[in-house]
Short mmCIF file of N, CA and C in Angstrom, two decimals:
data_model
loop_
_atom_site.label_atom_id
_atom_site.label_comp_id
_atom_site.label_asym_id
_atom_site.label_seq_id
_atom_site.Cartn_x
_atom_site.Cartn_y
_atom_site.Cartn_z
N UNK I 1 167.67 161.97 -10.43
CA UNK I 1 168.06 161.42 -11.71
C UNK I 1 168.30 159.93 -11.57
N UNK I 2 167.34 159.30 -12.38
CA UNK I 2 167.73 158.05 -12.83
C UNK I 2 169.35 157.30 -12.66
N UNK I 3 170.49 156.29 -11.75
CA UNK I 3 171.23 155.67 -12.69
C UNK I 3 171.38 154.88 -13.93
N UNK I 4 172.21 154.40 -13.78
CA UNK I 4 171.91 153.69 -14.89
C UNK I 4 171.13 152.10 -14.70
N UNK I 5 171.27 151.52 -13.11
CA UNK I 5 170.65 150.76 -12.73
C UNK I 5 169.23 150.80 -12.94
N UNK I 6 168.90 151.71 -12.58
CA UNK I 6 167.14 152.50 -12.30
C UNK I 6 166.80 152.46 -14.05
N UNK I 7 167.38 152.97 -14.78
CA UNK I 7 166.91 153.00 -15.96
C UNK I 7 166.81 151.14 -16.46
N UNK I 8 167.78 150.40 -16.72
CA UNK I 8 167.30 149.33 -16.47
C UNK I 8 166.56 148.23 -16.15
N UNK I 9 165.95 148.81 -14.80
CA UNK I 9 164.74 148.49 -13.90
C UNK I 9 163.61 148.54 -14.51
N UNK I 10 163.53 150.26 -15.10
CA UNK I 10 162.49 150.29 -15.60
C UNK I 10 162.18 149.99 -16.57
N UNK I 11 163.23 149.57 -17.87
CA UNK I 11 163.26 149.23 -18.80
C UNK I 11 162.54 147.94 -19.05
N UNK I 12 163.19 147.21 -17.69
CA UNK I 12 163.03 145.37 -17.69
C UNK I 12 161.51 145.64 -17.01
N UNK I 13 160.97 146.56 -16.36
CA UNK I 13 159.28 146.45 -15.82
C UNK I 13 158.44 146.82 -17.49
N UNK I 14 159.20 147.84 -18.16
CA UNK I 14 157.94 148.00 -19.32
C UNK I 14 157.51 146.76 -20.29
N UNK I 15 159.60 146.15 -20.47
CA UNK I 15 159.36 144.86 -21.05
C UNK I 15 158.75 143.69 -20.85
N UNK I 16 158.57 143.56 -19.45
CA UNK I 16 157.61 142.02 -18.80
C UNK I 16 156.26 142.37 -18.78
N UNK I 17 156.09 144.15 -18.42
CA UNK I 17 154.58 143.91 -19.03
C UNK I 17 153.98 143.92 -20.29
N UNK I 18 154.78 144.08 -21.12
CA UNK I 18 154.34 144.12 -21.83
C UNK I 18 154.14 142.80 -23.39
N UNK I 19 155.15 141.83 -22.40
CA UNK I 19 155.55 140.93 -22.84
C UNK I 19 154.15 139.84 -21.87
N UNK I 20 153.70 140.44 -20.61
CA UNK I 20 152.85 139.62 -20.19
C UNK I 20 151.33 140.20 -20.82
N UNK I 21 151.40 141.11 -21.06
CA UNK I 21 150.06 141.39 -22.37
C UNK I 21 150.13 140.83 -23.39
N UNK I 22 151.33 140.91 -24.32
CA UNK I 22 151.32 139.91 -25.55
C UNK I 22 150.84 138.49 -25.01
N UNK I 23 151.05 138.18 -24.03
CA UNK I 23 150.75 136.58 -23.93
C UNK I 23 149.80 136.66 -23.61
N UNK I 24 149.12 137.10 -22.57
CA UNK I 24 147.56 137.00 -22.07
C UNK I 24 146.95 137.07 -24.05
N UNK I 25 147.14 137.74 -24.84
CA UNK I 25 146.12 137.37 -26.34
C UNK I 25 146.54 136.26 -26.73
N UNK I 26 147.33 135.46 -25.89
CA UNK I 26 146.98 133.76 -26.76
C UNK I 26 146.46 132.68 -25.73
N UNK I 27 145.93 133.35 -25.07
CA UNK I 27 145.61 132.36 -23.77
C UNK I 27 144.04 132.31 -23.79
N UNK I 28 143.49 131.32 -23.78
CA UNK I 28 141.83 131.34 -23.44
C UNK I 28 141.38 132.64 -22.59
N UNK I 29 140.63 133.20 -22.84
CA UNK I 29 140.33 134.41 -21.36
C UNK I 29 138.81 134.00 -20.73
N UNK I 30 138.01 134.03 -21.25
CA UNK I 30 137.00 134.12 -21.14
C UNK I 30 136.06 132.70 -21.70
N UNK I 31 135.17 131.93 -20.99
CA UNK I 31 134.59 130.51 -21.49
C UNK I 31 133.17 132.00 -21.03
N UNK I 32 132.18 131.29 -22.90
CA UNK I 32 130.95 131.79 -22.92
C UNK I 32 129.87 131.23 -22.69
N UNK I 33 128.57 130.91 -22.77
CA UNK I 33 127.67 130.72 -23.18
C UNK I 33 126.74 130.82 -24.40
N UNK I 34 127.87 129.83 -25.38
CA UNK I 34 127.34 130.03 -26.74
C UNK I 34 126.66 129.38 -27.18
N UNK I 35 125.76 130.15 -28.74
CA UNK I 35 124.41 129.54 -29.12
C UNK I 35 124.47 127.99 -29.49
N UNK I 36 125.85 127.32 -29.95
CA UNK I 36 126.11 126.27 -30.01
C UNK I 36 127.13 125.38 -29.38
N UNK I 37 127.56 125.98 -28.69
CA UNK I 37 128.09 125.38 -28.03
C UNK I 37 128.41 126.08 -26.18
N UNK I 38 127.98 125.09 -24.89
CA UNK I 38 127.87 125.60 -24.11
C UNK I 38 128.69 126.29 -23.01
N UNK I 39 129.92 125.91 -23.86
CA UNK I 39 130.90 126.52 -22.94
C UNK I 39 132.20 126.95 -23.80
N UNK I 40 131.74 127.45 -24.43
CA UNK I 40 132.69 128.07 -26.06
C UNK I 40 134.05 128.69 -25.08
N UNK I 41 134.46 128.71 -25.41
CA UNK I 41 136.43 129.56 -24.78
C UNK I 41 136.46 130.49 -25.71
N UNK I 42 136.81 131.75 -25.11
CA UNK I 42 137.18 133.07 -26.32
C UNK I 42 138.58 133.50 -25.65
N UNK I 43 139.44 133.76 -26.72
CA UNK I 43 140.84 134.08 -26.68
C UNK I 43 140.88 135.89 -26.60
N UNK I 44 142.13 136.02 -25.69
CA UNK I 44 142.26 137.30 -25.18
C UNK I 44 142.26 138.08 -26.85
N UNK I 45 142.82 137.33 -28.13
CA UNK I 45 143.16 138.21 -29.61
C UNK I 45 141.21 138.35 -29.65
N UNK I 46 140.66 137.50 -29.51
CA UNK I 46 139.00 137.69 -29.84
C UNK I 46 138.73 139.16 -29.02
N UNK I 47 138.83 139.02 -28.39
CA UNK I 47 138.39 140.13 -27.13
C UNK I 47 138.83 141.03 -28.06
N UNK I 48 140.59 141.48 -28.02
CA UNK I 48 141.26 142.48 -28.69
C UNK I 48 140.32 142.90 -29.85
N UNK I 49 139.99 142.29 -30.70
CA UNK I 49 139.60 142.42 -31.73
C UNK I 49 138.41 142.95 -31.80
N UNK I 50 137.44 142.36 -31.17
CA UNK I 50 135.91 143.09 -31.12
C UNK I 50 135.49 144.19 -29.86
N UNK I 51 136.25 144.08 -29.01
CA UNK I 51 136.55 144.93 -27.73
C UNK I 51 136.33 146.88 -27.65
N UNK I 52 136.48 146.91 -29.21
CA UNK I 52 136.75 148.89 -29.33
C UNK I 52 135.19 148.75 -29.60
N UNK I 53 134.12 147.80 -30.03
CA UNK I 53 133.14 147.95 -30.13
C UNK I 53 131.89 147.41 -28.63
N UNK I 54 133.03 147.77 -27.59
CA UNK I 54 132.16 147.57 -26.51
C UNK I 54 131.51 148.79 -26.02
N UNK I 55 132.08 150.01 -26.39
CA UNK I 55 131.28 151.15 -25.96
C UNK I 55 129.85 151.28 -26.43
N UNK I 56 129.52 150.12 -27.29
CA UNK I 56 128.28 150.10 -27.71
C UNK I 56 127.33 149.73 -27.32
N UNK I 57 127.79 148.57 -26.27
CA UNK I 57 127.02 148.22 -25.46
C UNK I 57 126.81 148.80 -24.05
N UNK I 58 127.77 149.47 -23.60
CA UNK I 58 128.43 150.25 -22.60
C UNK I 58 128.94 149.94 -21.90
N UNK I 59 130.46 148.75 -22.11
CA UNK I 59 131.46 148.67 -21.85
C UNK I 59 132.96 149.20 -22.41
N UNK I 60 133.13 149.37 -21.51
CA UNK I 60 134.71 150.69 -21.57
C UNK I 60 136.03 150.11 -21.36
N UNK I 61 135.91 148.42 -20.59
CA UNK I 61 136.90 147.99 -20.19
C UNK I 61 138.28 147.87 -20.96
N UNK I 62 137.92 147.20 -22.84
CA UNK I 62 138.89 147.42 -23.83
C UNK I 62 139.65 148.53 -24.15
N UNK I 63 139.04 149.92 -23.48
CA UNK I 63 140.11 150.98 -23.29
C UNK I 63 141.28 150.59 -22.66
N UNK I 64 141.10 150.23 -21.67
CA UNK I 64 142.14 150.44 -20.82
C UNK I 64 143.54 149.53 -21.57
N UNK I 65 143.19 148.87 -22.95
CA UNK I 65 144.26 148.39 -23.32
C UNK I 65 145.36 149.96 -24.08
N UNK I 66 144.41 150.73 -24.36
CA UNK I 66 145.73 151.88 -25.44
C UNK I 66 145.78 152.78 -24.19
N UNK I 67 145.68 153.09 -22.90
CA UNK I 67 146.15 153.57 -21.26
C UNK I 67 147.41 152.81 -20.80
N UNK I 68 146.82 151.29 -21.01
CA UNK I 68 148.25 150.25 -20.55
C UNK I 68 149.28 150.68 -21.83
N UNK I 69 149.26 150.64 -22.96
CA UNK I 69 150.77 150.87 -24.13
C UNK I 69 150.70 152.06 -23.64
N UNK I 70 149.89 153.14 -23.76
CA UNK I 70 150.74 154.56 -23.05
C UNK I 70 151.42 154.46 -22.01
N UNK I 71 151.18 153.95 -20.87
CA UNK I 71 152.04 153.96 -19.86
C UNK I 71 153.58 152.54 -20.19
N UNK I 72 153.15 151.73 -21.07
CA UNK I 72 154.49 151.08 -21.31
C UNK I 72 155.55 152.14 -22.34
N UNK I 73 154.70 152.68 -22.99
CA UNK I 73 156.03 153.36 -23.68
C UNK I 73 156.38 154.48 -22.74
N UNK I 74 155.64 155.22 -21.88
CA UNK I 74 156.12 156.42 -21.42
C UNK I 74 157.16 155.71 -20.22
N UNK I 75 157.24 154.52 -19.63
CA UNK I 75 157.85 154.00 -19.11
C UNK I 75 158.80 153.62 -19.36
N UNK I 76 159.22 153.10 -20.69
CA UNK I 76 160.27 152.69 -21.76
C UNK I 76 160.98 153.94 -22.11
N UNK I 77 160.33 154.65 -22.07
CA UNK I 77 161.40 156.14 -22.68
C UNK I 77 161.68 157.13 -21.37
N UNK I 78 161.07 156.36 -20.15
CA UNK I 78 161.84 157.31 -19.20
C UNK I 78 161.34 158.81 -19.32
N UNK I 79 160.22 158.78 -19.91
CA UNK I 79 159.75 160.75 -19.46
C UNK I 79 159.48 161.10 -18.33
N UNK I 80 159.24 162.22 -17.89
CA UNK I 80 159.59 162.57 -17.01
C UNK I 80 158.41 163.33 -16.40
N UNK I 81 156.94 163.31 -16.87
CA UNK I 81 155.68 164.25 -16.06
C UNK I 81 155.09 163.51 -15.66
N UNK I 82 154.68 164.71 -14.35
CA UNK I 82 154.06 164.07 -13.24
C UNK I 82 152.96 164.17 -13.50
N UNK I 83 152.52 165.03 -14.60
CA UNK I 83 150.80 165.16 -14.95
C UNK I 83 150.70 164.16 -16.04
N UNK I 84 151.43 163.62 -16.68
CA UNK I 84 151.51 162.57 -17.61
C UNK I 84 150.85 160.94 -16.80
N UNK I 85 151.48 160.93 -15.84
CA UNK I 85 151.42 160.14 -14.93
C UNK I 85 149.98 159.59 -14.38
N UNK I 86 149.80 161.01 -13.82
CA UNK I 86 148.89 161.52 -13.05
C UNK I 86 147.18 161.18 -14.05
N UNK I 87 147.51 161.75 -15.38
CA UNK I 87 146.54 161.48 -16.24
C UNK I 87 146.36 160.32 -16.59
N UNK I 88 146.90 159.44 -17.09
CA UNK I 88 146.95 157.90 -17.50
C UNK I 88 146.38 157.08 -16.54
N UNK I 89 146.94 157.68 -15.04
CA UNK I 89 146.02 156.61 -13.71
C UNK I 89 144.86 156.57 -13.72
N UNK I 90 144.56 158.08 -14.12
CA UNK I 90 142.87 158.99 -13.81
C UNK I 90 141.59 158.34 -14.76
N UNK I 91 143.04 157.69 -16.20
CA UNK I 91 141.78 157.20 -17.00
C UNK I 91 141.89 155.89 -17.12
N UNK I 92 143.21 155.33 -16.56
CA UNK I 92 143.11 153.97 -16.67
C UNK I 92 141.84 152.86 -15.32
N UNK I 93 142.37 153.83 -14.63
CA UNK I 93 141.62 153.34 -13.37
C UNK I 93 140.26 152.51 -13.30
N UNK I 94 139.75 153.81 -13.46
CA UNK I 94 138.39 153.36 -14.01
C UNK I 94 137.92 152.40 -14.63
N UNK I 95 138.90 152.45 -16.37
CA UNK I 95 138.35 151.41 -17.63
C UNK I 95 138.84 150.13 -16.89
N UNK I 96 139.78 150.05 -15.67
CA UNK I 96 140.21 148.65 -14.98
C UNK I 96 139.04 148.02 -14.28
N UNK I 97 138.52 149.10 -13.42
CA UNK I 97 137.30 148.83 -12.46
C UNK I 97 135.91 148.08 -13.46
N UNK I 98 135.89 148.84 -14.23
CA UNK I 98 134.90 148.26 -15.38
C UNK I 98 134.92 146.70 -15.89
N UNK I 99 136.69 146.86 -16.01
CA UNK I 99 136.50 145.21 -17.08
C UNK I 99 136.80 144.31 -15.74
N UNK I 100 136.92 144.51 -14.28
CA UNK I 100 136.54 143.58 -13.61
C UNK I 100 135.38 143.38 -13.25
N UNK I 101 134.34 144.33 -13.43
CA UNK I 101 133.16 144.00 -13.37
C UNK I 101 132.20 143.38 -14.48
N UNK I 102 132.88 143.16 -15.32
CA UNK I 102 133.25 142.42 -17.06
C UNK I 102 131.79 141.33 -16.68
N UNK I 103 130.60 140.82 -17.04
CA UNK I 103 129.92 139.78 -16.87
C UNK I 103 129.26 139.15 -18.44
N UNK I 104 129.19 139.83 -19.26
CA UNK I 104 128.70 139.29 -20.72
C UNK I 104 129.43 140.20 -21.67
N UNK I 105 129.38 138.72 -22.90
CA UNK I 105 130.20 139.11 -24.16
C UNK I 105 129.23 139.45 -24.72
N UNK I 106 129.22 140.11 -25.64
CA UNK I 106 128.70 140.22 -27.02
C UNK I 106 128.34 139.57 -27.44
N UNK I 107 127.07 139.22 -28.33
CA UNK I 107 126.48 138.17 -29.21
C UNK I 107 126.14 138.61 -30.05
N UNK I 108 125.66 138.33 -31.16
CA UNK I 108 124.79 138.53 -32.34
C UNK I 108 123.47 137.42 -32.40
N UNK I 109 123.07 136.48 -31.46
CA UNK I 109 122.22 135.68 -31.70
C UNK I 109 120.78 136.18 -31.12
N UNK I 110 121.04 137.48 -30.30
CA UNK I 110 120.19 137.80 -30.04
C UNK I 110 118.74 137.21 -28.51
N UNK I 111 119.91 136.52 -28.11
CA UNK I 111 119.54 136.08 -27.21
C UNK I 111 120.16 136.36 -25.51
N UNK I 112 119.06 136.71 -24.77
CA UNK I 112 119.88 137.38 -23.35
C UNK I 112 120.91 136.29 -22.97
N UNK I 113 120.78 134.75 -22.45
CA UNK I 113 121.60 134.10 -21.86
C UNK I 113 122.77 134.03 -22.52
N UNK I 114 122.78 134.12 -23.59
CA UNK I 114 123.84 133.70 -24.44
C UNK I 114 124.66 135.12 -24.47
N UNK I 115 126.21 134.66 -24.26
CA UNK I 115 127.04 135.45 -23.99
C UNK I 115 127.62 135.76 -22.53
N UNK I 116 126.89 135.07 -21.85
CA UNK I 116 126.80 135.31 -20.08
C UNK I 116 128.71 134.62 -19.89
N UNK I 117 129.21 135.64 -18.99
CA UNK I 117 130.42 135.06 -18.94
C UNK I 117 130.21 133.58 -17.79
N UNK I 118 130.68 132.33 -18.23
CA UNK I 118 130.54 131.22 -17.01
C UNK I 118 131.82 131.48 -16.23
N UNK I 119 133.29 132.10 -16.98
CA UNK I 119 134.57 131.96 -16.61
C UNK I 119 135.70 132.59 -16.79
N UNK I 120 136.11 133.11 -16.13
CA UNK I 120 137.12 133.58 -16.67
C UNK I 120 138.35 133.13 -16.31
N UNK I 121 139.70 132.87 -17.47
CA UNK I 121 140.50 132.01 -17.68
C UNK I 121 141.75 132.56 -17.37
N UNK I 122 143.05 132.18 -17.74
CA UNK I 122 143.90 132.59 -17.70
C UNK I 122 144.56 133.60 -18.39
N UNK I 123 143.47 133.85 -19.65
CA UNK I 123 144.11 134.80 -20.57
C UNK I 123 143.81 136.25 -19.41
N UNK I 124 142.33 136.17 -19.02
CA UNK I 124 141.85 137.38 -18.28
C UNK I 124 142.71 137.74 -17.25
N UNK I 125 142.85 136.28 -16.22
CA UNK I 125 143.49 136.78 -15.19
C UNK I 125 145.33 137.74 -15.01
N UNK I 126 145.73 136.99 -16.39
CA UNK I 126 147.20 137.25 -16.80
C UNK I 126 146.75 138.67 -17.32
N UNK I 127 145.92 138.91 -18.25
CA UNK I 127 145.78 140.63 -18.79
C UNK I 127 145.59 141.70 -17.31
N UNK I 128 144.29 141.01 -16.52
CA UNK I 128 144.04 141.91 -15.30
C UNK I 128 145.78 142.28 -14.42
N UNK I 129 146.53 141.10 -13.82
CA UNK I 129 147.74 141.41 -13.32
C UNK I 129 148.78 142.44 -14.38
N UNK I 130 148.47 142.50 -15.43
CA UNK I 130 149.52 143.71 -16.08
C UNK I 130 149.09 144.86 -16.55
N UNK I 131 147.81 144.57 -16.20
CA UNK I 131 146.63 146.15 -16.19
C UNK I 131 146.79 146.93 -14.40
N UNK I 132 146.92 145.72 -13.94
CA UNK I 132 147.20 146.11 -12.57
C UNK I 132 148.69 146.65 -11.88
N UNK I 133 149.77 145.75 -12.64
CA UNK I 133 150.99 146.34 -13.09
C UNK I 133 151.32 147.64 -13.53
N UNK I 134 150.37 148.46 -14.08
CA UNK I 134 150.21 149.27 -15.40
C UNK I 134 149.81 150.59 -14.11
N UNK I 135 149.39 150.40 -12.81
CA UNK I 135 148.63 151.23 -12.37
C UNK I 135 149.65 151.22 -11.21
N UNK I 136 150.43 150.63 -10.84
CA UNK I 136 151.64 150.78 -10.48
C UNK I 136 152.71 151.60 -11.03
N UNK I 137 152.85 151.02 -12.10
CA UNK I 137 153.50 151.83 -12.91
C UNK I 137 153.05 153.59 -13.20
N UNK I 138 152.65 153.34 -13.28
CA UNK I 138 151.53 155.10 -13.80
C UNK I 138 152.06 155.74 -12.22
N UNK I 139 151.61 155.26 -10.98
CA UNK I 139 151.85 155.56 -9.87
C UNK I 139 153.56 156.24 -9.80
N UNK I 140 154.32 155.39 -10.08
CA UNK I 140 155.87 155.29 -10.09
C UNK I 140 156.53 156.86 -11.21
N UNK I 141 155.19 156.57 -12.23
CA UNK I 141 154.96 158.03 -13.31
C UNK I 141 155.10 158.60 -12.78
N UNK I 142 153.99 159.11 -11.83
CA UNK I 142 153.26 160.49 -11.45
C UNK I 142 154.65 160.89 -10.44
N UNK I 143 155.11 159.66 -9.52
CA UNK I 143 155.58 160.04 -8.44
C UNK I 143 157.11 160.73 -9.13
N UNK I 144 158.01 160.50 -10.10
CA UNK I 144 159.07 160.61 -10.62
C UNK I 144 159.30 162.65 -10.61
N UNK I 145 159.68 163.17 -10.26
CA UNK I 145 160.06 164.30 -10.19
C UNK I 145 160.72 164.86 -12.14
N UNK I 146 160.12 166.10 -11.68
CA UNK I 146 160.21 166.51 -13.47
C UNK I 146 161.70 166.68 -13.74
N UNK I 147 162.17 167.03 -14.45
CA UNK I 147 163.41 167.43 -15.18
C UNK I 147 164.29 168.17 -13.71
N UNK I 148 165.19 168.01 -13.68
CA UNK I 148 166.01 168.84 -12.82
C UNK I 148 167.47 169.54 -13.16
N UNK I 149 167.93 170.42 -12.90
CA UNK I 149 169.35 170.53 -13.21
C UNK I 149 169.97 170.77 -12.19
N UNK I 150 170.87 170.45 -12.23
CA UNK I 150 172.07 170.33 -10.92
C UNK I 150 172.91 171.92 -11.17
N UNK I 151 172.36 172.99 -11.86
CA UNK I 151 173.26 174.00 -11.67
C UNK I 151 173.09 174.86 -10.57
#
């Protein structure tokens, strides 16, 4: 069982990550190769925003953002399964492995070069460390022992 220290702890880990995700969407993430301009900057809210439509191209990586809030709230409320845990790693994992292998945005101009990632910025690198946080966390999930009673 949790003290009251430990609850705390974990309280103040769901809040910084999740407070370091809110910030990674105002930070440049990603510099493109755009049709007009050659080194366009796209913001982590851009990403957010057009991101659920990457499975279309067949990227998965923007999942892993509603894996990371599951594991901040199940972290924030202190539940208690190990298959809860266990599941969230199983699918976050992956959609992590993906968006580091992240190399082109999306375009509409219809052109291959364009969209080619040249960079990735601080918004990315700050989202990757609390996606990476997130898989720690999930870990700390799984490992937490279920409900117990002391009778």
């Amino acid at each position: 069982s949790d003290d009251g220290l430990g609850d705390v702890v974990r309280i103040l880990i769901a809040v910084v990550l999740a407070a370091g995700w809110t910030l990674s969407l105002f930070l440049p993430a990603v510099a493109i190769a755009g049709i007009n301009d050659p080194h366009q900057i796209v913001s982590g809210t851009e990403i957010l925003m057009i991101g659920s439509f990457g499975f279309l191209i067949g990227q998965f990586g923007w999942l892993a953002n509603l894996t990371f809030l599951a594991t901040v709230l199940v972290l924030a409320t202190g539940a208690r399964f190990k298959a809860l845990g266990i599941a969230l790693l199983a699918m976050h994992l992956p959609l992590l492995i993906g968006a580091m292998m992240w190399s082109d945005f999306p375009t509409n101009e219809g052109i291959p070069e364009k969209g080619n990632i040249l960079e990735h910025l601080s918004g990315y690198y700050l989202w990757m460390a609390v996606m990476i946080g997130a898989v720690f966390a999930q870990l700390y999930i799984a490992a937490r022992s279920g409900v117990t009673t002391d009778g």
